[in-house]
Structures are given as C-alpha cells and as structure tokens.
Amino acid sequence: MPEEGVELTEKEKLLSNAEVLKLAQLFVAEGVDKIRLTGGEPMVRKDLLQIIESLNELKSEGLKTIGMTTNGITLKRKAKALKQAGLDHINISLDTLEPEKFQFVTRRNGWQNVMDGIHAAIDSGLAKIKLNCVVMRGLNEDEIVGFVKLAQTLPIDVRFIEYMPFDGNKWSQMKMFSYMEMLELIRKEFPNLYRLSNDSTDTSKSFTAPGFAGKIGFITSMSEHFCGGCNRLRITADGNLKVCLFGNAEVSLRDALRSNLPDDELLDIIGKAVKRKKKQHAGMTNLTNMKNRPMILIGG
C-alpha cells in the first residue's frame, strides 16, 4: 500500500455486475477459458458471490476455471461460500510472516486473519491455493525460507515475485532481490529442490522437493521476463483493458459498453488493443520512468 494511500474510485465508475458478466461472455465466446477476479480487493464488493455465480454459468459455454486474488483479510468467513458459488482457485497476497512487519507493509492489522484465511481456503476444498509474496531486499528476503516451509507442510503454491516498478511503490533496482538469488538462498536449506515442468504460458517457474505437500514458484518479470508466452489480459475494476501489466496504454471497455455498442464493435475494439501488444515490456530501467497505475489499482 502506498504511504499516502490510494484514491477510491467512485462507485458509478466501476463495472457493474451486469457489465462484468457481459464482458466475460464476450471473452469466453472468443476462447478465454480462465477468469480471475482481482481488484483492488474483490471482497469489498457486496455482489461478489453473485458475480461468481453468474460466471459459473459460463462453464457450460467453455469457461474452465474461476479464480480470485485477495488480501485474505476476510477470507476465513467467506471461503466456503466462495467455493459453493463456483470459485475454483484463489491467490492470497502475503509479503511477511511477521505480524508487526505486516502492519508496516499493509498499513493495517490483520496478519492472523490472513493466516486463518489460508487454512479456511484449504478446508473449503478449493482446487488451487497460491500464496503471492513480493520479495524486497532489506524488507523480507530473510523470510524466504520460512515461506518455503509453508509449502513444505501445506498443499499450497508459494510464489515469490520479483519487486516490480509501479506508481507509488518507490521501486529501485537496489531493492530487487532476483530469482537466482532467491533460488540460491533456498537451496542452502533445501538442496533437493527440483524444477517442475511448466506450460508455455505459465508465468511462474515451479519447484518442489521430496516430502513437500505443496510447491514453490518464481515470477521473474524483471530478471527473466516471460513476455513471449504471456497470454494474460487485464480489465481494471473501472473497466479499462490492459494488454500488458507494465504497459500504460488502456482502452475503456466500460465506456464502450455504456455507449451500447453492438458485440461486433466491442470485439473489434478488443482485437485492435490486443494486436497493439508489444513483444516484451520496456525493461527495468525504462519502466521506472513510465507512468502506470499503482499495482493496487490494476489487480494482481
């Protein structure tokens, strides 16, 4: 969370339940088979269960999985209902295993709530549970092994994410702890760690070790980008299409919907945006000088 916080978006500027479903129907009809709800924080929406239930109906039309990214604060009391509504996968953001440091990073209490939420997600029977940890030199690289031990004992995928530049996060290359540095540190404690196979479009390099209940992964956006295999599209909570997480070009699908454009014109707008997607992101040095939303306003 940026020190100065973020400006909240007015409700009327956010996509409505019906608009989320309409866009989902369009994308599923064009072959998209995975949808993940992110944010900001999706669990602040009172209609979240209704959105998931509506998306669940698209599984008969080709949608395979529904996922969600959350800070996990209220997950303990909502996990079962989310699963029953049709949620398949969940990503939980957690950058520290220390309650005091959690309060410093997030500007709030709630570390124990997140830990309880992880266990509630496991108990609910969700097919995949991922724990996302952004690693920053001088902040939490000393906790990497502790996070790995969670994957050793719990059936979860702990993913270490290289620190990436976004508006408001005071990024510097000195703070970035690279994938290879993480791997070297982990192998001192777990020398039998081995690489798992990944699909060509996976964003994470996956590893496990004998006796592990789960696995770990590394999202190496800065040191070893995977742009060539990335097939992700993002629609922000206020309805803007981003074809690259690091790109600052956005196209308002909300405005197009509210102009009552026919489906073929909406698809034409989407198609043209996708065709403008660059071969790869601009690189660490250039990204620091590019204007982009804070990650909290894009969705992880």
PDB file of N, CA, C and O in Angstrom, residues 127-201:
ATOM      1  N   ALA A 127      -9.570 -25.928  -5.447  1.00  0.00           N
ATOM      2  CA  ALA A 127      -8.649 -26.780  -6.200  1.00  0.00           C
ATOM      3  C   ALA A 127      -7.208 -26.295  -6.131  1.00  0.00           C
ATOM      4  O   ALA A 127      -6.280 -27.111  -6.065  1.00  0.00           O
ATOM      5  N   LYS A 128      -6.994 -24.990  -6.166  1.00  0.00           N
ATOM      6  CA  LYS A 128      -5.637 -24.443  -6.122  1.00  0.00           C
ATOM      7  C   LYS A 128      -5.606 -23.232  -5.201  1.00  0.00           C
ATOM      8  O   LYS A 128      -6.464 -22.356  -5.306  1.00  0.00           O
ATOM      9  N   ILE A 129      -4.597 -23.197  -4.355  1.00  0.00           N
ATOM     10  CA  ILE A 129      -4.391 -22.066  -3.454  1.00  0.00           C
ATOM     11  C   ILE A 129      -2.959 -21.584  -3.635  1.00  0.00           C
ATOM     12  O   ILE A 129      -2.005 -22.355  -3.453  1.00  0.00           O
ATOM     13  N   LYS A 130      -2.815 -20.337  -4.036  1.00  0.00           N
ATOM     14  CA  LYS A 130      -1.497 -19.756  -4.260  1.00  0.00           C
ATOM     15  C   LYS A 130      -1.273 -18.614  -3.279  1.00  0.00           C
ATOM     16  O   LYS A 130      -2.172 -17.814  -3.046  1.00  0.00           O
ATOM     17  N   LEU A 131      -0.074 -18.583  -2.750  1.00  0.00           N
ATOM     18  CA  LEU A 131       0.324 -17.504  -1.838  1.00  0.00           C
ATOM     19  C   LEU A 131       1.364 -16.653  -2.553  1.00  0.00           C
ATOM     20  O   LEU A 131       2.432 -17.141  -2.918  1.00  0.00           O
ATOM     21  N   ASN A 132       1.045 -15.393  -2.788  1.00  0.00           N
ATOM     22  CA  ASN A 132       1.928 -14.499  -3.534  1.00  0.00           C
ATOM     23  C   ASN A 132       2.738 -13.626  -2.587  1.00  0.00           C
ATOM     24  O   ASN A 132       2.164 -12.868  -1.801  1.00  0.00           O
ATOM     25  N   CYS A 133       4.056 -13.705  -2.696  1.00  0.00           N
ATOM     26  CA  CYS A 133       4.951 -12.925  -1.836  1.00  0.00           C
ATOM     27  C   CYS A 133       5.887 -12.094  -2.707  1.00  0.00           C
ATOM     28  O   CYS A 133       6.696 -12.644  -3.463  1.00  0.00           O
ATOM     29  N   VAL A 134       5.773 -10.778  -2.620  1.00  0.00           N
ATOM     30  CA  VAL A 134       6.699  -9.880  -3.312  1.00  0.00           C
ATOM     31  C   VAL A 134       7.944  -9.737  -2.437  1.00  0.00           C
ATOM     32  O   VAL A 134       7.853  -9.322  -1.282  1.00  0.00           O
ATOM     33  N   VAL A 135       9.094 -10.083  -2.998  1.00  0.00           N
ATOM     34  CA  VAL A 135      10.335 -10.065  -2.223  1.00  0.00           C
ATOM     35  C   VAL A 135      11.080  -8.758  -2.469  1.00  0.00           C
ATOM     36  O   VAL A 135      11.325  -8.368  -3.616  1.00  0.00           O
ATOM     37  N   MET A 136      11.452  -8.094  -1.378  1.00  0.00           N
ATOM     38  CA  MET A 136      12.187  -6.834  -1.454  1.00  0.00           C
ATOM     39  C   MET A 136      13.436  -6.922  -0.570  1.00  0.00           C
ATOM     40  O   MET A 136      13.344  -7.291   0.609  1.00  0.00           O
ATOM     41  N   ARG A 137      14.566  -6.582  -1.160  1.00  0.00           N
ATOM     42  CA  ARG A 137      15.818  -6.582  -0.404  1.00  0.00           C
ATOM     43  C   ARG A 137      15.725  -5.581   0.758  1.00  0.00           C
ATOM     44  O   ARG A 137      15.294  -4.452   0.593  1.00  0.00           O
ATOM     45  N   GLY A 138      16.100  -6.047   1.933  1.00  0.00           N
ATOM     46  CA  GLY A 138      16.054  -5.184   3.100  1.00  0.00           C
ATOM     47  C   GLY A 138      14.730  -5.205   3.829  1.00  0.00           C
ATOM     48  O   GLY A 138      14.598  -4.605   4.898  1.00  0.00           O
ATOM     49  N   LEU A 139      13.735  -5.893   3.253  1.00  0.00           N
ATOM     50  CA  LEU A 139      12.423  -5.973   3.903  1.00  0.00           C
ATOM     51  C   LEU A 139      12.078  -7.389   4.312  1.00  0.00           C
ATOM     52  O   LEU A 139      11.800  -7.651   5.482  1.00  0.00           O
ATOM     53  N   ASN A 140      12.132  -8.325   3.366  1.00  0.00           N
ATOM     54  CA  ASN A 140      11.638  -9.665   3.693  1.00  0.00           C
ATOM     55  C   ASN A 140      12.417 -10.808   3.054  1.00  0.00           C
ATOM     56  O   ASN A 140      11.964 -11.952   3.088  1.00  0.00           O
ATOM     57  N   GLU A 141      13.605 -10.533   2.464  1.00  0.00           N
ATOM     58  CA  GLU A 141      14.365 -11.645   1.877  1.00  0.00           C
ATOM     59  C   GLU A 141      14.806 -12.644   2.943  1.00  0.00           C
ATOM     60  O   GLU A 141      15.032 -13.823   2.652  1.00  0.00           O
ATOM     61  N   ASP A 142      14.880 -12.198   4.206  1.00  0.00           N
ATOM     62  CA  ASP A 142      15.245 -13.096   5.295  1.00  0.00           C
ATOM     63  C   ASP A 142      14.109 -14.043   5.674  1.00  0.00           C
ATOM     64  O   ASP A 142      14.302 -14.967   6.472  1.00  0.00           O
ATOM     65  N   GLU A 143      12.923 -13.848   5.095  1.00  0.00           N
ATOM     66  CA  GLU A 143      11.771 -14.706   5.389  1.00  0.00           C
ATOM     67  C   GLU A 143      11.494 -15.732   4.298  1.00  0.00           C
ATOM     68  O   GLU A 143      10.544 -16.514   4.411  1.00  0.00           O
ATOM     69  N   ILE A 144      12.308 -15.746   3.261  1.00  0.00           N
ATOM     70  CA  ILE A 144      12.041 -16.629   2.128  1.00  0.00           C
ATOM     71  C   ILE A 144      11.967 -18.091   2.557  1.00  0.00           C
ATOM     72  O   ILE A 144      11.048 -18.821   2.186  1.00  0.00           O
ATOM     73  N   VAL A 145      12.926 -18.530   3.340  1.00  0.00           N
ATOM     74  CA  VAL A 145      12.930 -19.932   3.778  1.00  0.00           C
ATOM     75  C   VAL A 145      11.689 -20.245   4.609  1.00  0.00           C
ATOM     76  O   VAL A 145      11.096 -21.328   4.500  1.00  0.00           O
ATOM     77  N   GLY A 146      11.260 -19.308   5.431  1.00  0.00           N
ATOM     78  CA  GLY A 146      10.035 -19.508   6.206  1.00  0.00           C
ATOM     79  C   GLY A 146       8.820 -19.714   5.320  1.00  0.00           C
ATOM     80  O   GLY A 146       7.959 -20.555   5.600  1.00  0.00           O
ATOM     81  N   PHE A 147       8.739 -18.957   4.235  1.00  0.00           N
ATOM     82  CA  PHE A 147       7.644 -19.144   3.280  1.00  0.00           C
ATOM     83  C   PHE A 147       7.735 -20.507   2.597  1.00  0.00           C
ATOM     84  O   PHE A 147       6.721 -21.175   2.378  1.00  0.00           O
ATOM     85  N   VAL A 148       8.948 -20.930   2.269  1.00  0.00           N
ATOM     86  CA  VAL A 148       9.126 -22.247   1.647  1.00  0.00           C
ATOM     87  C   VAL A 148       8.626 -23.346   2.580  1.00  0.00           C
ATOM     88  O   VAL A 148       8.010 -24.328   2.143  1.00  0.00           O
ATOM     89  N   LYS A 149       8.855 -23.167   3.866  1.00  0.00           N
ATOM     90  CA  LYS A 149       8.408 -24.180   4.836  1.00  0.00           C
ATOM     91  C   LYS A 149       6.888 -24.291   4.885  1.00  0.00           C
ATOM     92  O   LYS A 149       6.344 -25.345   5.243  1.00  0.00           O
ATOM     93  N   LEU A 150       6.177 -23.204   4.518  1.00  0.00           N
ATOM     94  CA  LEU A 150       4.720 -23.306   4.400  1.00  0.00           C
ATOM     95  C   LEU A 150       4.345 -24.288   3.300  1.00  0.00           C
ATOM     96  O   LEU A 150       3.436 -25.108   3.459  1.00  0.00           O
ATOM     97  N   ALA A 151       5.051 -24.219   2.173  1.00  0.00           N
ATOM     98  CA  ALA A 151       4.782 -25.147   1.066  1.00  0.00           C
ATOM     99  C   ALA A 151       5.222 -26.563   1.403  1.00  0.00           C
ATOM    100  O   ALA A 151       4.731 -27.526   0.826  1.00  0.00           O
ATOM    101  N   GLN A 152       6.141 -26.668   2.327  1.00  0.00           N
ATOM    102  CA  GLN A 152       6.584 -27.997   2.767  1.00  0.00           C
ATOM    103  C   GLN A 152       5.486 -28.709   3.549  1.00  0.00           C
ATOM    104  O   GLN A 152       5.313 -29.931   3.426  1.00  0.00           O
ATOM    105  N   THR A 153       4.711 -27.942   4.306  1.00  0.00           N
ATOM    106  CA  THR A 153       3.719 -28.553   5.200  1.00  0.00           C
ATOM    107  C   THR A 153       2.269 -28.392   4.742  1.00  0.00           C
ATOM    108  O   THR A 153       1.404 -29.137   5.208  1.00  0.00           O
ATOM    109  N   LEU A 154       2.002 -27.437   3.847  1.00  0.00           N
ATOM    110  CA  LEU A 154       0.634 -27.174   3.409  1.00  0.00           C
ATOM    111  C   LEU A 154       0.489 -27.401   1.898  1.00  0.00           C
ATOM    112  O   LEU A 154       1.425 -27.147   1.142  1.00  0.00           O
ATOM    113  N   PRO A 155      -0.683 -27.835   1.434  1.00  0.00           N
ATOM    114  CA  PRO A 155      -0.895 -28.074  -0.005  1.00  0.00           C
ATOM    115  C   PRO A 155      -1.182 -26.778  -0.761  1.00  0.00           C
ATOM    116  O   PRO A 155      -2.269 -26.565  -1.303  1.00  0.00           O
ATOM    117  N   ILE A 156      -0.183 -25.903  -0.778  1.00  0.00           N
ATOM    118  CA  ILE A 156      -0.331 -24.601  -1.425  1.00  0.00           C
ATOM    119  C   ILE A 156       0.870 -24.343  -2.335  1.00  0.00           C
ATOM    120  O   ILE A 156       1.900 -25.007  -2.225  1.00  0.00           O
ATOM    121  N   ASP A 157       0.704 -23.388  -3.220  1.00  0.00           N
ATOM    122  CA  ASP A 157       1.765 -22.965  -4.132  1.00  0.00           C
ATOM    123  C   ASP A 157       2.244 -21.592  -3.664  1.00  0.00           C
ATOM    124  O   ASP A 157       1.532 -20.599  -3.804  1.00  0.00           O
ATOM    125  N   VAL A 158       3.440 -21.546  -3.062  1.00  0.00           N
ATOM    126  CA  VAL A 158       4.013 -20.280  -2.608  1.00  0.00           C
ATOM    127  C   VAL A 158       4.823 -19.686  -3.753  1.00  0.00           C
ATOM    128  O   VAL A 158       5.772 -20.308  -4.235  1.00  0.00           O
ATOM    129  N   ARG A 159       4.444 -18.497  -4.189  1.00  0.00           N
ATOM    130  CA  ARG A 159       5.093 -17.894  -5.355  1.00  0.00           C
ATOM    131  C   ARG A 159       5.830 -16.613  -4.937  1.00  0.00           C
ATOM    132  O   ARG A 159       5.227 -15.694  -4.361  1.00  0.00           O
ATOM    133  N   PHE A 160       7.109 -16.588  -5.226  1.00  0.00           N
ATOM    134  CA  PHE A 160       7.931 -15.432  -4.926  1.00  0.00           C
ATOM    135  C   PHE A 160       7.987 -14.534  -6.163  1.00  0.00           C
ATOM    136  O   PHE A 160       8.344 -14.979  -7.253  1.00  0.00           O
ATOM    137  N   ILE A 161       7.646 -13.274  -5.970  1.00  0.00           N
ATOM    138  CA  ILE A 161       7.529 -12.334  -7.082  1.00  0.00           C
ATOM    139  C   ILE A 161       8.632 -11.289  -6.974  1.00  0.00           C
ATOM    140  O   ILE A 161       8.806 -10.659  -5.931  1.00  0.00           O
ATOM    141  N   GLU A 162       9.380 -11.126  -8.052  1.00  0.00           N
ATOM    142  CA  GLU A 162      10.391 -10.078  -8.068  1.00  0.00           C
ATOM    143  C   GLU A 162       9.711  -8.720  -7.965  1.00  0.00           C
ATOM    144  O   GLU A 162       8.668  -8.468  -8.569  1.00  0.00           O
ATOM    145  N   TYR A 163      10.310  -7.859  -7.180  1.00  0.00           N
ATOM    146  CA  TYR A 163       9.799  -6.496  -6.958  1.00  0.00           C
ATOM    147  C   TYR A 163       9.766  -5.731  -8.281  1.00  0.00           C
ATOM    148  O   TYR A 163      10.772  -5.640  -8.989  1.00  0.00           O
ATOM    149  N   MET A 164       8.598  -5.198  -8.625  1.00  0.00           N
ATOM    150  CA  MET A 164       8.383  -4.576  -9.934  1.00  0.00           C
ATOM    151  C   MET A 164       8.009  -3.108  -9.781  1.00  0.00           C
ATOM    152  O   MET A 164       7.366  -2.726  -8.804  1.00  0.00           O
ATOM    153  N   PRO A 165       8.401  -2.258 -10.731  1.00  0.00           N
ATOM    154  CA  PRO A 165       8.124  -0.821 -10.619  1.00  0.00           C
ATOM    155  C   PRO A 165       6.703  -0.445 -11.011  1.00  0.00           C
ATOM    156  O   PRO A 165       6.250  -0.741 -12.117  1.00  0.00           O
ATOM    157  N   PHE A 166       6.003   0.207 -10.091  1.00  0.00           N
ATOM    158  CA  PHE A 166       4.679   0.767 -10.339  1.00  0.00           C
ATOM    159  C   PHE A 166       4.595   2.113  -9.625  1.00  0.00           C
ATOM    160  O   PHE A 166       5.358   2.384  -8.696  1.00  0.00           O
ATOM    161  N   ASP A 167       3.637   2.924 -10.032  1.00  0.00           N
ATOM    162  CA  ASP A 167       3.470   4.227  -9.396  1.00  0.00           C
ATOM    163  C   ASP A 167       3.289   4.062  -7.888  1.00  0.00           C
ATOM    164  O   ASP A 167       2.494   3.238  -7.430  1.00  0.00           O
ATOM    165  N   GLY A 168       4.031   4.841  -7.123  1.00  0.00           N
ATOM    166  CA  GLY A 168       3.813   4.896  -5.682  1.00  0.00           C
ATOM    167  C   GLY A 168       4.562   3.875  -4.864  1.00  0.00           C
ATOM    168  O   GLY A 168       4.495   3.913  -3.639  1.00  0.00           O
ATOM    169  N   ASN A 169       5.296   2.915  -5.519  1.00  0.00           N
ATOM    170  CA  ASN A 169       5.935   1.889  -4.693  1.00  0.00           C
ATOM    171  C   ASN A 169       7.435   2.116  -4.478  1.00  0.00           C
ATOM    172  O   ASN A 169       8.120   1.273  -3.909  1.00  0.00           O
ATOM    173  N   LYS A 170       7.946   3.281  -4.924  1.00  0.00           N
ATOM    174  CA  LYS A 170       9.333   3.683  -4.662  1.00  0.00           C
ATOM    175  C   LYS A 170      10.334   2.603  -5.074  1.00  0.00           C
ATOM    176  O   LYS A 170      11.302   2.303  -4.367  1.00  0.00           O
ATOM    177  N   TRP A 171      10.101   2.020  -6.258  1.00  0.00           N
ATOM    178  CA  TRP A 171      10.957   0.945  -6.753  1.00  0.00           C
ATOM    179  C   TRP A 171      12.365   1.438  -7.016  1.00  0.00           C
ATOM    180  O   TRP A 171      12.574   2.557  -7.488  1.00  0.00           O
ATOM    181  N   SER A 172      13.332   0.593  -6.727  1.00  0.00           N
ATOM    182  CA  SER A 172      14.707   0.825  -7.165  1.00  0.00           C
ATOM    183  C   SER A 172      15.345  -0.540  -7.388  1.00  0.00           C
ATOM    184  O   SER A 172      14.982  -1.533  -6.743  1.00  0.00           O
ATOM    185  N   GLN A 173      16.292  -0.590  -8.306  1.00  0.00           N
ATOM    186  CA  GLN A 173      16.940  -1.855  -8.613  1.00  0.00           C
ATOM    187  C   GLN A 173      17.684  -2.409  -7.405  1.00  0.00           C
ATOM    188  O   GLN A 173      17.823  -3.631  -7.257  1.00  0.00           O
ATOM    189  N   MET A 174      18.136  -1.540  -6.522  1.00  0.00           N
ATOM    190  CA  MET A 174      18.838  -1.990  -5.325  1.00  0.00           C
ATOM    191  C   MET A 174      17.923  -2.803  -4.415  1.00  0.00           C
ATOM    192  O   MET A 174      18.385  -3.662  -3.669  1.00  0.00           O
ATOM    193  N   LYS A 175      16.625  -2.534  -4.473  1.00  0.00           N
ATOM    194  CA  LYS A 175      15.677  -3.257  -3.620  1.00  0.00           C
ATOM    195  C   LYS A 175      15.247  -4.593  -4.217  1.00  0.00           C
ATOM    196  O   LYS A 175      14.637  -5.411  -3.539  1.00  0.00           O
ATOM    197  N   MET A 176      15.552  -4.799  -5.510  1.00  0.00           N
ATOM    198  CA  MET A 176      15.098  -6.014  -6.165  1.00  0.00           C
ATOM    199  C   MET A 176      15.978  -7.200  -5.787  1.00  0.00           C
ATOM    200  O   MET A 176      17.192  -7.161  -5.941  1.00  0.00           O
ATOM    201  N   PHE A 177      15.365  -8.241  -5.281  1.00  0.00           N
ATOM    202  CA  PHE A 177      16.045  -9.491  -4.937  1.00  0.00           C
ATOM    203  C   PHE A 177      15.681 -10.480  -6.036  1.00  0.00           C
ATOM    204  O   PHE A 177      14.535 -10.882  -6.164  1.00  0.00           O
ATOM    205  N   SER A 178      16.655 -10.862  -6.851  1.00  0.00           N
ATOM    206  CA  SER A 178      16.361 -11.600  -8.078  1.00  0.00           C
ATOM    207  C   SER A 178      16.014 -13.065  -7.823  1.00  0.00           C
ATOM    208  O   SER A 178      16.323 -13.634  -6.772  1.00  0.00           O
ATOM    209  N   TYR A 179      15.415 -13.652  -8.812  1.00  0.00           N
ATOM    210  CA  TYR A 179      15.043 -15.072  -8.809  1.00  0.00           C
ATOM    211  C   TYR A 179      16.245 -15.953  -8.483  1.00  0.00           C
ATOM    212  O   TYR A 179      16.152 -16.867  -7.651  1.00  0.00           O
ATOM    213  N   MET A 180      17.390 -15.707  -9.128  1.00  0.00           N
ATOM    214  CA  MET A 180      18.556 -16.554  -8.898  1.00  0.00           C
ATOM    215  C   MET A 180      19.082 -16.398  -7.476  1.00  0.00           C
ATOM    216  O   MET A 180      19.552 -17.371  -6.871  1.00  0.00           O
ATOM    217  N   GLU A 181      18.992 -15.206  -6.923  1.00  0.00           N
ATOM    218  CA  GLU A 181      19.397 -15.009  -5.532  1.00  0.00           C
ATOM    219  C   GLU A 181      18.467 -15.774  -4.589  1.00  0.00           C
ATOM    220  O   GLU A 181      18.911 -16.385  -3.611  1.00  0.00           O
ATOM    221  N   MET A 182      17.161 -15.732  -4.873  1.00  0.00           N
ATOM    222  CA  MET A 182      16.199 -16.480  -4.058  1.00  0.00           C
ATOM    223  C   MET A 182      16.490 -17.977  -4.121  1.00  0.00           C
ATOM    224  O   MET A 182      16.510 -18.673  -3.097  1.00  0.00           O
ATOM    225  N   LEU A 183      16.704 -18.473  -5.328  1.00  0.00           N
ATOM    226  CA  LEU A 183      16.924 -19.901  -5.525  1.00  0.00           C
ATOM    227  C   LEU A 183      18.187 -20.365  -4.806  1.00  0.00           C
ATOM    228  O   LEU A 183      18.199 -21.420  -4.154  1.00  0.00           O
ATOM    229  N   GLU A 184      19.243 -19.576  -4.889  1.00  0.00           N
ATOM    230  CA  GLU A 184      20.490 -19.920  -4.201  1.00  0.00           C
ATOM    231  C   GLU A 184      20.275 -19.982  -2.696  1.00  0.00           C
ATOM    232  O   GLU A 184      20.760 -20.905  -2.018  1.00  0.00           O
ATOM    233  N   LEU A 185      19.539 -19.032  -2.162  1.00  0.00           N
ATOM    234  CA  LEU A 185      19.271 -18.995  -0.721  1.00  0.00           C
ATOM    235  C   LEU A 185      18.461 -20.219  -0.296  1.00  0.00           C
ATOM    236  O   LEU A 185      18.759 -20.866   0.722  1.00  0.00           O
ATOM    237  N   ILE A 186      17.428 -20.556  -1.060  1.00  0.00           N
ATOM    238  CA  ILE A 186      16.549 -21.672  -0.709  1.00  0.00           C
ATOM    239  C   ILE A 186      17.299 -22.995  -0.776  1.00  0.00           C
ATOM    240  O   ILE A 186      17.122 -23.874   0.090  1.00  0.00           O
ATOM    241  N   ARG A 187      18.165 -23.157  -1.767  1.00  0.00           N
ATOM    242  CA  ARG A 187      18.867 -24.438  -1.941  1.00  0.00           C
ATOM    243  C   ARG A 187      19.876 -24.703  -0.832  1.00  0.00           C
ATOM    244  O   ARG A 187      20.285 -25.843  -0.626  1.00  0.00           O
ATOM    245  N   LYS A 188      20.269 -23.683  -0.099  1.00  0.00           N
ATOM    246  CA  LYS A 188      21.124 -23.913   1.068  1.00  0.00           C
ATOM    247  C   LYS A 188      20.368 -24.684   2.140  1.00  0.00           C
ATOM    248  O   LYS A 188      20.953 -25.475   2.879  1.00  0.00           O
ATOM    249  N   GLU A 189      19.060 -24.435   2.225  1.00  0.00           N
ATOM    250  CA  GLU A 189      18.212 -25.125   3.213  1.00  0.00           C
ATOM    251  C   GLU A 189      17.574 -26.378   2.628  1.00  0.00           C
ATOM    252  O   GLU A 189      17.366 -27.364   3.329  1.00  0.00           O
ATOM    253  N   PHE A 190      17.268 -26.328   1.325  1.00  0.00           N
ATOM    254  CA  PHE A 190      16.597 -27.445   0.659  1.00  0.00           C
ATOM    255  C   PHE A 190      17.383 -27.846  -0.594  1.00  0.00           C
ATOM    256  O   PHE A 190      17.004 -27.507  -1.718  1.00  0.00           O
ATOM    257  N   PRO A 191      18.494 -28.560  -0.414  1.00  0.00           N
ATOM    258  CA  PRO A 191      19.357 -28.894  -1.561  1.00  0.00           C
ATOM    259  C   PRO A 191      18.699 -29.830  -2.571  1.00  0.00           C
ATOM    260  O   PRO A 191      19.165 -29.921  -3.716  1.00  0.00           O
ATOM    261  N   ASN A 192      17.639 -30.528  -2.172  1.00  0.00           N
ATOM    262  CA  ASN A 192      16.970 -31.466  -3.081  1.00  0.00           C
ATOM    263  C   ASN A 192      15.843 -30.819  -3.878  1.00  0.00           C
ATOM    264  O   ASN A 192      15.065 -31.511  -4.534  1.00  0.00           O
ATOM    265  N   LEU A 193      15.748 -29.512  -3.838  1.00  0.00           N
ATOM    266  CA  LEU A 193      14.741 -28.799  -4.607  1.00  0.00           C
ATOM    267  C   LEU A 193      14.945 -29.084  -6.088  1.00  0.00           C
ATOM    268  O   LEU A 193      16.062 -29.076  -6.588  1.00  0.00           O
ATOM    269  N   TYR A 194      13.846 -29.358  -6.807  1.00  0.00           N
ATOM    270  CA  TYR A 194      13.972 -29.626  -8.243  1.00  0.00           C
ATOM    271  C   TYR A 194      12.871 -28.927  -9.023  1.00  0.00           C
ATOM    272  O   TYR A 194      11.805 -28.619  -8.505  1.00  0.00           O
ATOM    273  N   ARG A 195      13.170 -28.662 -10.282  1.00  0.00           N
ATOM    274  CA  ARG A 195      12.279 -27.920 -11.189  1.00  0.00           C
ATOM    275  C   ARG A 195      11.157 -28.820 -11.686  1.00  0.00           C
ATOM    276  O   ARG A 195      11.369 -29.990 -12.015  1.00  0.00           O
ATOM    277  N   LEU A 196       9.951 -28.275 -11.734  1.00  0.00           N
ATOM    278  CA  LEU A 196       8.804 -28.949 -12.317  1.00  0.00           C
ATOM    279  C   LEU A 196       8.585 -28.427 -13.733  1.00  0.00           C
ATOM    280  O   LEU A 196       9.013 -27.331 -14.082  1.00  0.00           O
ATOM    281  N   SER A 197       7.898 -29.201 -14.546  1.00  0.00           N
ATOM    282  CA  SER A 197       7.585 -28.739 -15.896  1.00  0.00           C
ATOM    283  C   SER A 197       6.482 -27.690 -15.836  1.00  0.00           C
ATOM    284  O   SER A 197       5.604 -27.740 -14.976  1.00  0.00           O
ATOM    285  N   ASN A 198       6.538 -26.731 -16.748  1.00  0.00           N
ATOM    286  CA  ASN A 198       5.541 -25.670 -16.827  1.00  0.00           C
ATOM    287  C   ASN A 198       4.979 -25.588 -18.236  1.00  0.00           C
ATOM    288  O   ASN A 198       5.653 -25.949 -19.201  1.00  0.00           O
ATOM    289  N   ASP A 199       3.728 -25.136 -18.346  1.00  0.00           N
ATOM    290  CA  ASP A 199       3.161 -24.871 -19.659  1.00  0.00           C
ATOM    291  C   ASP A 199       3.831 -23.638 -20.258  1.00  0.00           C
ATOM    292  O   ASP A 199       4.376 -22.793 -19.530  1.00  0.00           O
ATOM    293  N   SER A 200       3.761 -23.519 -21.567  1.00  0.00           N
ATOM    294  CA  SER A 200       4.438 -22.417 -22.255  1.00  0.00           C
ATOM    295  C   SER A 200       3.877 -21.057 -21.862  1.00  0.00           C
ATOM    296  O   SER A 200       4.566 -20.039 -21.992  1.00  0.00           O
ATOM    297  N   THR A 201       2.631 -21.019 -21.369  1.00  0.00           N
ATOM    298  CA  THR A 201       2.016 -19.738 -20.995  1.00  0.00           C
ATOM    299  C   THR A 201       2.055 -19.475 -19.491  1.00  0.00           C
ATOM    300  O   THR A 201       1.511 -18.471 -19.031  1.00  0.00           O
TER     301      THR A 201
END
